[in-house]
Amino acid sequence: MGVPAFFRWLSRKYPSIVVHCVEEKGKEYNGVRIPVDTTRPNPNEVEFDNLYLDMNGIIHPCTHPEDKPAPKNEDEMMVAIFEYIDRLFNIVRPRRVLYMAIDGVAPRAKMNQQRSRRFRASKEGVELTEEKNRMREEVIQRGGYLPPEEVKERFDSNCITPGTEFMDNLAQCLRYYVADRLSNDPGWKNVTVLLSDASVPGEGEHKIMDYIRRQRAQPNHDPNTHHCLCGADADLIMLGLATHEPNFTIIREEFKPNKPRPCALCGQMGHELKECTGAAREKQGEHDEFANTMPVSEQEFIFIRLCVLREYLTRELTMSSLPFPFDFERSVDDWVFMCFFVGNDFLPHLPSLEIREGAIDRLVGIYKDVVHKTGGYLTQNGFVNLERVELIMQAVGVAEDNIFRKRKDDDESFKRRMKDKKKRMKAEQQRPSFLSSGQFAPQALGRGGRPEPVHNARHQAFNMRVQNMDAAQSLKAMMKNGGNSAGPSADRGMKRKAEDSDSEPEPEDNVRLWEDGWKQRYYKTKFDVDATDDEFKKKVVKSYVEGLCWVLRYYYQGCASWKWYFPFHYAPFASDFKDIKDMFTEFETDTKPFKPLEQLMGVFPAASGNFLPQTWRNLMSNPESSIIDFYPDDFAIDLNGKKYAWQGVALLPFVDERRLRAALADVYPELTQEEMKRNSLGSDVLFLGKSHPLFDFIHELYRTETTEVTDIPPELCHGILGKLNLDQNPILPEKTVQSPIPALRDVAQNSSIGVRFRDPEFPAGHVFKAVMLPGAKIPANTLKPEDFQQSGRQWRPQLGFNPNRQQAHLGQSGQRALNHSLGRGGGQYSNAPPPGNYQNYNRGQQHYPSPRQSSLLGEPPYQQPYQRQSYGGGAHGWGRANQNQHNAYQQNSNRGHSQGGYQQQQQQQQQYGQYNQRGGGGGGGQGYNTGRGGYPAPPPSRRYN
C-alpha cells in the first residue's frame, strides 16, 4: 500500500510485534550439499498450516536486485526465484497449503498507480543513462580511468506485468518447480499447492485474501488455522487484520537502511555516481580473483505477529462508559479504515494527515470521541457509515490550520539542526592542508595506539597526491597574503561553491499551506479552479468518498467494481467533507476486468512497447494514432511539498477506457495464436503429491476424462472446498515434466498431479462477515506491562516465537577469542565495550556477527554491556586477581595434603569454588552471579541442532 513510512511507524510504536526468524541452513559434506529436512519441527517453535506468497514481492528482488549483481539472463532469474521460495518454505514449513499468487490484471483503480510507476521507471532509466554518459566524459577529461563500457541489454522491469512473454514463461517455470518439489522433497509430500499466475485477474495479495474469505465461510473451515503471508507491502498488515483470524503472521525481509551500493559508473563501492573521480580500482584478493564480485550479505527475515498487534490495539482502542457493549472486532475494522486516510494504492492521502506527524494517533483520539457521541462504529463488514465519518473529517478540518503551521515550524527546526550539524562536522574536518592523513597522520602522545593500517595503498597514494597539490596551492596563497592564509583577499572575487552554501536549493512551493489563503492557492495551483467553486470541490469530495467506500469493500468483500477509479491527482481537504451522507449509493455491477494486453496498453509507456504486438505498439508512437496523447514522451512531477522526486505526483493523463477499446478494436484481428493465448484469462491450478489423500480422487478424474466441474471432498483436503476441472496441459504422474531451464534436469520420476481449481461461489449480494469465527481460540497474551511503555526500556529482538528460548553462553575466553578474530583485541581498542544496543548494531559501521548466528554460540556481545570483573579488589587489575587466585589455590591445596586425603582436597576445592562464585573470594573479588556487572554463570552444556 502507498504508505512508505507505515511499517516503520508501526514497528516503533509496537516493537514486540516483530520476531526474528530462526533459519536452519543446509550442510555440505565432501562437496555434496545436504538440504534441510523440512519434515522436522519448525525451529521457530511454531507450526504453520498455510503459507501464502505474494509472488511479485519475490520476483522483483530476484530479477533486478539492488544489493548484489543482477542475474545474467532469464534462466538465472528463474533459479533465483526457486531458491527464494525454498528459503521461505524452509523457514515457515507449512503443513497444509502453499498458495503462490502472482499479480494479474488489476482493477482500474490500481492501474493509475501502475501507470505512474512504469512511466517513472522508464523516465528514470533514460535520465540515468544520460547522467552516466555525462559523468564518463567529465572523468575522462580530468584524466581519470574508467573500465570500458559494457554493451549489455538493460533488463526492463516493466516486463513484470501480466500479458508479457516473461510472465508466461514464469508460469511455466513455476509449474515445473512445483512438480519437482512435490516429487523429490519429503517436506512437500502432504502439502496442497495452489498456483495463481498472471493470467488470473486480481492483485496477488487480494487473490489470497479472497481465497481465505471464501474458505472461512465454509462449515468445514478450521477456525484455528495458522496463516503465514509473505510480502513487503504495508497493506498486508491491514489485510491480515481484516480476516479476523486469531493466528495470522506476516513474514518479510528485514529492512536495513543505507545499504552500500556500487557506483553506476566505475562499479566501485564507497561513493555515488555524482562523486566518481575515476580513481584506480583497488585489488580484490591476492590475485584479483574477486574483481567482479560485490560484498553481499544474505537477506534475513522477520515475522510480524498480528496476534500481538491485536493485543496492542486492545489497549489502544478499548473504550469505557459506552452506551452499548464494546466490540473489539468492530473497532479493529474502524482502525483499518482510518489508516486509509494516510495513503493507499488507490487514493492520495489527505494534505493534513502525514503518518510521520502522528496522523493515526490523532485519528484514533478523534474516533473515540465520535463513537461516544454517535453511539456506533464507522464500519461494518466492509460498509461505511458516512455520517460518522463526516464527524471525524470535520474534527480534523478544525485543526488543519494548526497542523500546517506546526509542519512548517518542525521543518524549519529540522533544517536548522541539520545546518548546525554540517557546520560542526566541517569544523572537525578542517585542518591545515599540508598535514598528512591516514597512515602518516599526526598521533596524539597519550593515545597509546598504532597508526592506522593501509588497506588500499593505491587509493591512499592517490589521495596523498591530491592532498599535496592542495598543500602547494595553500602555501602559494599564504605567500601572496603575507603569510596569512585567511586574509580578507583570500575569498575576494571567488564564487562560493554549492556545497559550501548554508542552505540547499529547495523546490518552489506556490501553495504555502502555512500561510493564510492556503485553500485558495491549493485549488488554484493543483486543480486550476477557484476555491469559491463549491460545485467542483463537491465533485472532488464525492469521488474521494466513493474511493473510501470502494477501498474498504475491496478489503472485506472483494472487488466491488473493476471500472471505478479516482479521477484526480490530488485529494481534497478534510474540512471540505460536508454533507457526505448521501454522496454514495452503490457501484456499477457486473463489471469485467481488462484483458492482459489491454492492461499493458493502459499502463506502459511507449519505451516499453517492445513487449506488445507490433501493430499495438504503433498506437503508442504513431503521431496519427487516436490515443497518442496517452503516451507522452516527457511529463512533469509535482513534488507537492516533498523533497524527493519519487515522493512527488506524476502528472500523467488518465486513460479513457472507451477511447482505448475503440482504438484496439482495429488491431485485435492481427493477433497471432500465441498472442491471443497470452491475452486470455486463466484459472488457478491445484497440485498434489502422490501421498496426498486427494491424489487418487483427482487421478480418477483424468482416467475417466470427465468434463464436468467436480466439488472437492473436504475430508480429503484439510477441509478445503472448491471446484475442480481438468487442465488442458496437465502434469500427470509417471509422465516426465520437461524443464524449461536448460541448466535444470527434467523431472523423470514425476509423482505429482495438477488440476484446475476455482474458489467456492456465493450468490450475488453475499456479505462475508468480519467476525471471529465460533470455536476460534485466542492466543495467550504475550505482552507484559512494561511492553506498553514507549520509553525508558531497551528493546531486544526476539528469536523465534518462544520468548523463553534458552541461549548458550559465551564466556570471557570466548569473548576474547571472538574479539581477536574480529580484529578488536589489543591496541587502543582493547578496552572498548561492544555496541550498546540493537539500534546501534543495525546502524553501525563495524561488522559484528548476526544475532541469529550468535544466538547459537551464545549471548551476542552487544546484548549485555561488558564490564571487566575485579577479582583482586579495588583497581589492581588482572595481575592481582590472578595472584590472589593462585595463592588461595595453593593454600587450599596444602591444607588438603596436610589432612592426608585426595577426596578431602577435592571437596575443599569445590567449596572454595562455590564460595568464590558467591563473591566471597579473597580481596573482595566478584564472582559470576553478584549482579554488579560481568556475565551470568554459564548454563549446563547442551547441544544445539
mmCIF file of N, CA and C in Angstrom, residues 148-188:
data_model
loop_
_atom_site.group_PDB
_atom_site.id
_atom_site.type_symbol
_atom_site.label_atom_id
_atom_site.label_comp_id
_atom_site.label_asym_id
_atom_site.label_seq_id
_atom_site.Cartn_x
_atom_site.Cartn_y
_atom_site.Cartn_z
ATOM 1 N N PRO A 148 36.031 -0.068 -19.559
ATOM 2 C CA PRO A 148 35.252 0.082 -20.803
ATOM 3 C C PRO A 148 33.787 -0.230 -20.568
ATOM 4 N N GLU A 149 32.954 0.548 -21.206
ATOM 5 C CA GLU A 149 31.512 0.402 -21.006
ATOM 6 C C GLU A 149 31.024 -0.911 -21.603
ATOM 7 N N GLU A 150 30.345 -1.692 -20.783
ATOM 8 C CA GLU A 150 29.826 -2.971 -21.245
ATOM 9 C C GLU A 150 28.591 -2.758 -22.095
ATOM 10 N N VAL A 151 28.551 -3.499 -23.175
ATOM 11 C CA VAL A 151 27.378 -3.438 -24.046
ATOM 12 C C VAL A 151 26.476 -4.607 -23.681
ATOM 13 N N LYS A 152 25.483 -4.354 -22.885
ATOM 14 C CA LYS A 152 24.544 -5.397 -22.496
ATOM 15 C C LYS A 152 23.143 -4.810 -22.443
ATOM 16 N N GLU A 153 22.204 -5.674 -22.689
ATOM 17 C CA GLU A 153 20.819 -5.233 -22.730
ATOM 18 C C GLU A 153 20.307 -4.989 -21.314
ATOM 19 N N ARG A 154 19.747 -3.826 -21.089
ATOM 20 C CA ARG A 154 19.220 -3.486 -19.773
ATOM 21 C C ARG A 154 17.898 -4.215 -19.540
ATOM 22 N N PHE A 155 17.782 -4.810 -18.348
ATOM 23 C CA PHE A 155 16.548 -5.508 -18.007
ATOM 24 C C PHE A 155 15.478 -4.485 -17.687
ATOM 25 N N ASP A 156 14.388 -4.553 -18.431
ATOM 26 C CA ASP A 156 13.269 -3.635 -18.228
ATOM 27 C C ASP A 156 12.301 -4.297 -17.254
ATOM 28 N N SER A 157 12.268 -3.778 -16.027
ATOM 29 C CA SER A 157 11.399 -4.376 -15.006
ATOM 30 C C SER A 157 9.929 -4.225 -15.337
ATOM 31 N N ASN A 158 9.607 -3.401 -16.340
ATOM 32 C CA ASN A 158 8.206 -3.278 -16.744
ATOM 33 C C ASN A 158 7.655 -4.564 -17.329
ATOM 34 N N CYS A 159 8.539 -5.501 -17.698
ATOM 35 C CA CYS A 159 8.049 -6.777 -18.230
ATOM 36 C C CYS A 159 7.354 -7.606 -17.156
ATOM 37 N N ILE A 160 7.514 -7.225 -15.873
ATOM 38 C CA ILE A 160 6.832 -7.946 -14.796
ATOM 39 C C ILE A 160 5.403 -7.393 -14.708
ATOM 40 N N THR A 161 4.667 -7.604 -15.762
ATOM 41 C CA THR A 161 3.287 -7.136 -15.898
ATOM 42 C C THR A 161 2.505 -8.210 -16.634
ATOM 43 N N PRO A 162 1.282 -8.498 -16.250
ATOM 44 C CA PRO A 162 0.510 -9.555 -16.926
ATOM 45 C C PRO A 162 0.413 -9.317 -18.433
ATOM 46 N N GLY A 163 0.565 -10.393 -19.203
ATOM 47 C CA GLY A 163 0.443 -10.312 -20.648
ATOM 48 C C GLY A 163 1.755 -10.364 -21.389
ATOM 49 N N THR A 164 2.892 -10.232 -20.700
ATOM 50 C CA THR A 164 4.186 -10.276 -21.370
ATOM 51 C C THR A 164 4.673 -11.714 -21.494
ATOM 52 N N GLU A 165 5.637 -11.927 -22.398
ATOM 53 C CA GLU A 165 6.219 -13.252 -22.566
ATOM 54 C C GLU A 165 6.951 -13.690 -21.300
ATOM 55 N N PHE A 166 7.544 -12.731 -20.599
ATOM 56 C CA PHE A 166 8.262 -13.068 -19.374
ATOM 57 C C PHE A 166 7.326 -13.703 -18.347
ATOM 58 N N MET A 167 6.152 -13.132 -18.152
ATOM 59 C CA MET A 167 5.222 -13.667 -17.159
ATOM 60 C C MET A 167 4.670 -15.021 -17.596
ATOM 61 N N ASP A 168 4.496 -15.213 -18.901
ATOM 62 C CA ASP A 168 4.042 -16.507 -19.389
ATOM 63 C C ASP A 168 5.105 -17.567 -19.148
ATOM 64 N N ASN A 169 6.364 -17.215 -19.376
ATOM 65 C CA ASN A 169 7.461 -18.148 -19.125
ATOM 66 C C ASN A 169 7.601 -18.432 -17.633
ATOM 67 N N LEU A 170 7.397 -17.420 -16.806
ATOM 68 C CA LEU A 170 7.468 -17.624 -15.360
ATOM 69 C C LEU A 170 6.423 -18.627 -14.886
ATOM 70 N N ALA A 171 5.217 -18.560 -15.432
ATOM 71 C CA ALA A 171 4.171 -19.502 -15.052
ATOM 72 C C ALA A 171 4.577 -20.930 -15.393
ATOM 73 N N GLN A 172 5.187 -21.119 -16.560
ATOM 74 C CA GLN A 172 5.633 -22.462 -16.937
ATOM 75 C C GLN A 172 6.751 -22.946 -16.033
ATOM 76 N N CYS A 173 7.664 -22.070 -15.680
ATOM 77 C CA CYS A 173 8.768 -22.451 -14.793
ATOM 78 C C CYS A 173 8.261 -22.825 -13.404
ATOM 79 N N LEU A 174 7.268 -22.111 -12.894
ATOM 80 C CA LEU A 174 6.734 -22.429 -11.569
ATOM 81 C C LEU A 174 5.989 -23.761 -11.580
ATOM 82 N N ARG A 175 5.341 -24.102 -12.662
ATOM 83 C CA ARG A 175 4.695 -25.413 -12.771
ATOM 84 C C ARG A 175 5.744 -26.526 -12.686
ATOM 85 N N TYR A 176 6.850 -26.330 -13.386
ATOM 86 C CA TYR A 176 7.944 -27.306 -13.313
ATOM 87 C C TYR A 176 8.516 -27.381 -11.896
ATOM 88 N N TYR A 177 8.707 -26.207 -11.256
ATOM 89 C CA TYR A 177 9.278 -26.167 -9.910
ATOM 90 C C TYR A 177 8.393 -26.912 -8.913
ATOM 91 N N VAL A 178 7.093 -26.692 -8.977
ATOM 92 C CA VAL A 178 6.173 -27.357 -8.050
ATOM 93 C C VAL A 178 6.208 -28.867 -8.270
ATOM 94 N N ALA A 179 6.199 -29.301 -9.533
ATOM 95 C CA ALA A 179 6.252 -30.742 -9.811
ATOM 96 C C ALA A 179 7.538 -31.362 -9.283
ATOM 97 N N ASP A 180 8.643 -30.660 -9.417
ATOM 98 C CA ASP A 180 9.915 -31.185 -8.936
ATOM 99 C C ASP A 180 9.920 -31.305 -7.417
ATOM 100 N N ARG A 181 9.435 -30.295 -6.714
ATOM 101 C CA ARG A 181 9.467 -30.347 -5.251
ATOM 102 C C ARG A 181 8.473 -31.390 -4.718
ATOM 103 N N LEU A 182 7.303 -31.486 -5.305
ATOM 104 C CA LEU A 182 6.336 -32.492 -4.841
ATOM 105 C C LEU A 182 6.846 -33.910 -5.080
ATOM 106 N N SER A 183 7.693 -34.091 -6.069
ATOM 107 C CA SER A 183 8.198 -35.428 -6.396
ATOM 108 C C SER A 183 9.444 -35.794 -5.608
ATOM 109 N N ASN A 184 10.213 -34.790 -5.169
ATOM 110 C CA ASN A 184 11.533 -35.084 -4.601
ATOM 111 C C ASN A 184 11.759 -34.583 -3.183
ATOM 112 N N ASP A 185 10.953 -33.661 -2.687
ATOM 113 C CA ASP A 185 11.177 -33.093 -1.351
ATOM 114 C C ASP A 185 10.173 -33.689 -0.379
ATOM 115 N N PRO A 186 10.633 -34.415 0.660
ATOM 116 C CA PRO A 186 9.687 -35.028 1.614
ATOM 117 C C PRO A 186 8.830 -34.008 2.348
ATOM 118 N N GLY A 187 9.334 -32.773 2.537
ATOM 119 C CA GLY A 187 8.559 -31.762 3.249
ATOM 120 C C GLY A 187 7.337 -31.293 2.486
ATOM 121 N N TRP A 188 7.269 -31.571 1.187
ATOM 122 C CA TRP A 188 6.157 -31.129 0.352
ATOM 123 C C TRP A 188 5.106 -32.213 0.160
#
